[in-house]
């Protein structure tokens, strides 16, 4: 794997590179990221990844400061997975950066609790797409709203980029892999899988789906000590709240804090 320690280093060689499949990350990589590299490797392209903790997408300064950093281990994992190029953007990435205003659906779900978050995500991704000019990009669907907004952004801006959404990788207990999981206490690690269990429970009982039913599920999570930002049933494209499971597949999405750690998860349930 070739490591570029600055954008200048990458820019000086990029014109000689073949088509690229791109996996953007903020580091602290785990098996979920490894699966994105595996998917990128299945394309006919060389694989490029970035590790950059993007200050623009953190509305909580402490969250940004405490974001886990494990560069040596990350490099080892990417190398082992056969990633061809790793760019470690330097602060010049922010020079004259063009701010992107995310569309209205960015204000729903996570966006309602993290104002400006998706503006920051799209702003940095737009810059990375300009620099890397990828043929394909791979995003995990654990961050479903992010995946959707990037897909829409590529379509709206008519970017010549193919986007692949990857299924969430889970521990055997169901907990979605996340860089934040290492911040959980041992006790909270046993409670955290309740999030996915609750989503699966909603799926099993989808004939009863309505706002009151979801409220009981949200209260159930609270009884375990979760501070629930949202537990919502919504349209898989518009993210508008919906319970119309007779006619449409629906996204059930949850975000909740456990001992100060913010966890998200989701499940698409098929129509009746
Ligand atoms: O999903 C992430 O890790 C980040 O939001 C991304 C896509 C790397 C942009 O900073």
XYZ file of C-alpha atoms and ligand atoms in Angstrom:
282
model
C 0.000 0.000 0.000
C 1.289 3.415 -0.917
C 0.783 6.006 1.811
C 0.480 9.682 0.880
C 1.163 11.909 3.879
C -0.142 15.034 2.209
C -2.527 16.005 -0.561
C 0.398 17.416 -2.485
C 2.038 13.969 -2.501
C -1.143 12.384 -3.861
C -1.784 15.163 -6.389
C 1.679 14.718 -7.857
C 0.993 11.080 -8.839
C -2.768 10.884 -9.319
C -2.712 11.436 -13.080
C -0.821 8.169 -13.512
C -3.253 6.091 -11.458
C -5.830 3.686 -12.903
C -9.555 3.901 -12.053
C -10.110 4.046 -8.307
C -12.680 2.713 -5.839
C -12.741 4.939 -2.796
C -13.495 4.123 0.854
C -13.460 7.324 2.953
C -12.920 6.862 6.702
C -12.159 8.734 9.879
C -9.861 5.966 11.111
C -10.215 3.691 14.138
C -10.988 1.003 11.632
C -12.816 -2.227 12.440
C -14.308 -5.201 10.581
C -17.072 -2.946 9.243
C -14.491 -0.849 7.386
C -12.667 -4.029 6.355
C -15.880 -5.199 4.665
C -16.033 -1.912 2.710
C -12.487 -2.533 1.456
C -13.478 -6.112 0.516
C -16.388 -4.720 -1.533
C -14.136 -2.117 -3.178
C -11.632 -4.881 -3.999
C -14.356 -6.727 -5.924
C -14.572 -3.865 -8.424
C -12.083 -3.810 -11.296
C -10.369 -0.783 -9.790
C -7.480 -0.098 -7.474
C -8.657 0.791 -3.975
C -7.942 4.080 -2.243
C -8.870 4.975 1.305
C -8.528 8.151 3.367
C -8.191 8.601 7.101
C -9.279 12.070 8.105
C -11.160 13.105 11.245
C -13.272 15.847 9.758
C -13.755 18.705 12.241
C -16.506 20.174 10.017
C -18.926 17.360 10.832
C -18.624 17.472 14.631
C -21.037 19.780 16.381
C -19.673 18.646 19.753
C -16.079 19.767 20.277
C -15.394 17.064 22.884
C -16.660 14.358 20.553
C -14.128 15.608 17.974
C -11.259 15.742 20.496
C -12.105 12.297 21.934
C -12.570 10.621 18.567
C -10.414 7.460 18.845
C -7.153 7.566 16.887
C -5.359 4.304 16.054
C -3.323 5.129 12.948
C -0.751 2.307 13.133
C -3.411 -0.363 13.539
C -5.507 1.228 10.795
C -2.576 1.118 8.371
C -1.977 -2.533 9.244
C -5.636 -3.441 8.599
C -5.839 -1.568 5.283
C -2.590 -3.111 4.116
C -3.748 -6.615 5.093
C -7.029 -6.082 3.233
C -5.169 -5.188 0.045
C -5.976 -1.484 -0.051
C -3.654 -0.012 -2.706
C -3.473 3.651 -1.704
C -3.961 5.462 1.594
C -4.204 9.236 1.700
C -3.702 11.016 5.029
C -4.979 14.493 4.189
C -3.091 17.369 5.794
C -4.841 20.554 7.013
C -4.557 22.098 3.534
C -7.686 20.086 2.668
C -9.671 22.873 4.315
C -8.024 25.692 2.314
C -10.704 27.577 0.357
C -13.059 24.651 0.845
C -16.430 25.118 -0.817
C -19.193 24.761 1.787
C -21.985 22.424 0.779
C -25.455 22.903 2.217
C -27.090 19.522 2.593
C -30.730 19.267 1.426
C -33.764 19.215 3.687
C -33.655 15.488 4.424
C -30.386 16.164 6.248
C -32.407 17.856 8.999
C -34.270 14.638 9.849
C -33.098 11.705 12.022
C -29.464 12.332 13.037
C -29.471 15.780 11.434
C -32.196 16.932 13.840
C -29.843 16.200 16.741
C -26.557 17.171 15.095
C -27.183 20.500 13.340
C -24.789 21.093 10.456
C -23.369 17.564 10.654
C -24.312 16.549 7.117
C -23.222 19.917 5.688
C -19.787 19.058 7.098
C -19.890 15.513 5.730
C -20.868 16.605 2.197
C -18.400 19.510 2.252
C -15.432 17.229 2.979
C -16.633 14.471 0.647
C -17.098 16.932 -2.210
C -13.493 18.017 -1.685
C -12.247 14.419 -1.490
C -14.183 13.496 -4.645
C -12.557 16.464 -6.455
C -9.098 15.381 -5.329
C -9.466 11.638 -5.876
C -11.871 11.580 -8.830
C -13.104 8.089 -7.906
C -14.890 5.769 -10.313
C -16.736 4.087 -7.407
C -17.312 4.956 -3.751
C -18.341 2.540 -1.006
C -20.373 3.622 2.047
C -21.727 1.583 4.942
C -25.485 1.552 5.415
C -25.209 1.688 9.202
C -25.007 5.419 8.493
C -28.092 5.080 6.308
C -28.858 8.815 6.182
C -25.280 9.588 5.187
C -25.417 6.948 2.442
C -28.697 8.406 1.138
C -27.427 12.004 1.171
C -24.220 11.065 -0.643
C -26.206 9.049 -3.212
C -28.508 12.050 -3.785
C -25.555 14.458 -3.917
C -23.827 12.400 -6.612
C -27.083 12.287 -8.595
C -27.939 16.000 -8.174
C -24.438 17.180 -9.069
C -24.327 14.689 -11.956
C -20.988 13.381 -10.698
C -19.691 10.470 -12.673
C -19.382 8.252 -9.603
C -20.879 4.869 -8.908
C -21.986 4.445 -5.273
C -22.223 1.119 -3.451
C -24.069 0.785 -0.126
C -22.689 -1.937 2.129
C -24.654 -3.915 4.691
C -23.922 -3.361 8.360
C -21.455 -5.733 9.998
C -22.458 -6.888 13.484
C -21.000 -8.654 16.493
C -22.468 -12.090 17.137
C -24.699 -10.399 19.758
C -26.143 -8.126 17.043
C -24.390 -4.897 18.010
C -23.500 -2.936 14.860
C -19.744 -2.406 14.628
C -18.783 1.201 15.255
C -15.627 3.074 16.150
C -17.524 4.364 19.167
C -18.085 0.874 20.650
C -14.639 0.890 22.269
C -15.784 3.853 24.368
C -18.515 1.697 25.996
C -17.958 0.341 29.511
C -17.971 -3.450 29.962
C -21.478 -3.227 31.451
C -22.782 -1.043 28.613
C -21.345 -3.489 26.076
C -23.845 -6.041 27.400
C -26.720 -3.532 27.145
C -25.873 -2.036 23.725
C -27.104 -5.073 21.685
C -30.627 -4.258 22.957
C -30.751 -1.630 20.196
C -30.625 -4.200 17.406
C -32.825 -6.642 19.332
C -35.432 -3.879 19.529
C -35.227 -3.246 15.769
C -35.660 -6.965 15.092
C -38.592 -7.063 17.498
C -40.239 -4.209 15.601
C -39.680 -6.109 12.367
C -41.339 -9.246 13.782
C -44.312 -7.167 14.967
C -44.523 -4.969 11.878
C -48.283 -5.561 11.493
C -48.722 -3.473 14.658
C -46.481 -0.638 13.462
C -47.649 2.816 14.519
C -46.304 5.717 16.553
C -47.687 4.416 19.886
C -46.045 1.061 19.325
C -42.701 2.743 18.638
C -43.162 4.868 21.764
C -43.417 1.679 23.863
C -40.196 0.443 22.244
C -38.478 3.741 22.926
C -39.602 3.561 26.581
C -38.272 0.019 26.701
C -34.846 1.282 25.586
C -35.001 4.066 28.184
C -35.619 1.459 30.888
C -32.140 0.063 30.084
C -30.543 3.484 30.526
C -30.518 4.585 26.879
C -31.132 8.264 26.233
C -33.045 7.984 22.973
C -32.525 10.713 20.345
C -35.029 9.059 18.015
C -36.623 5.751 17.179
C -38.488 6.318 13.957
C -40.238 4.538 11.147
C -39.828 6.378 7.864
C -39.803 6.268 4.086
C -36.531 4.756 2.839
C -35.906 7.644 0.385
C -37.544 10.816 1.757
C -36.975 9.876 5.436
C -40.470 11.281 6.131
C -42.104 9.550 9.086
C -44.329 6.760 7.765
C -46.096 3.668 9.057
C -47.456 2.608 5.688
C -45.995 -0.878 5.794
C -48.839 -2.237 3.649
C -47.494 -0.535 0.537
C -43.834 0.285 1.155
C -40.665 -1.033 2.697
C -39.818 1.186 5.650
C -36.638 2.237 7.413
C -36.658 1.771 11.186
C -33.828 3.903 12.522
C -32.580 4.550 16.016
C -30.008 6.772 17.704
C -29.450 6.579 21.431
C -26.797 7.521 23.954
C -25.534 4.899 26.356
C -23.204 6.164 29.087
C -22.387 9.200 26.957
C -21.669 7.154 23.820
C -23.939 7.843 20.854
C -24.961 4.701 18.975
C -26.995 4.421 15.785
C -28.538 1.494 13.970
C -31.279 0.793 11.455
C -33.177 -1.908 9.656
C -35.153 -1.810 6.430
C -38.325 -3.863 6.910
C -40.150 -5.176 3.874
C -43.763 -4.317 3.098
C -46.493 -6.713 4.191
O -18.621 7.914 7.815
C -17.565 8.511 8.086
O -16.614 7.952 8.636
C -17.440 9.986 7.713
O -18.669 10.627 7.836
C -16.828 10.210 6.309
C -17.713 9.615 5.232
C -15.450 9.594 6.252
C -16.705 11.713 6.027
O -15.865 12.345 6.936
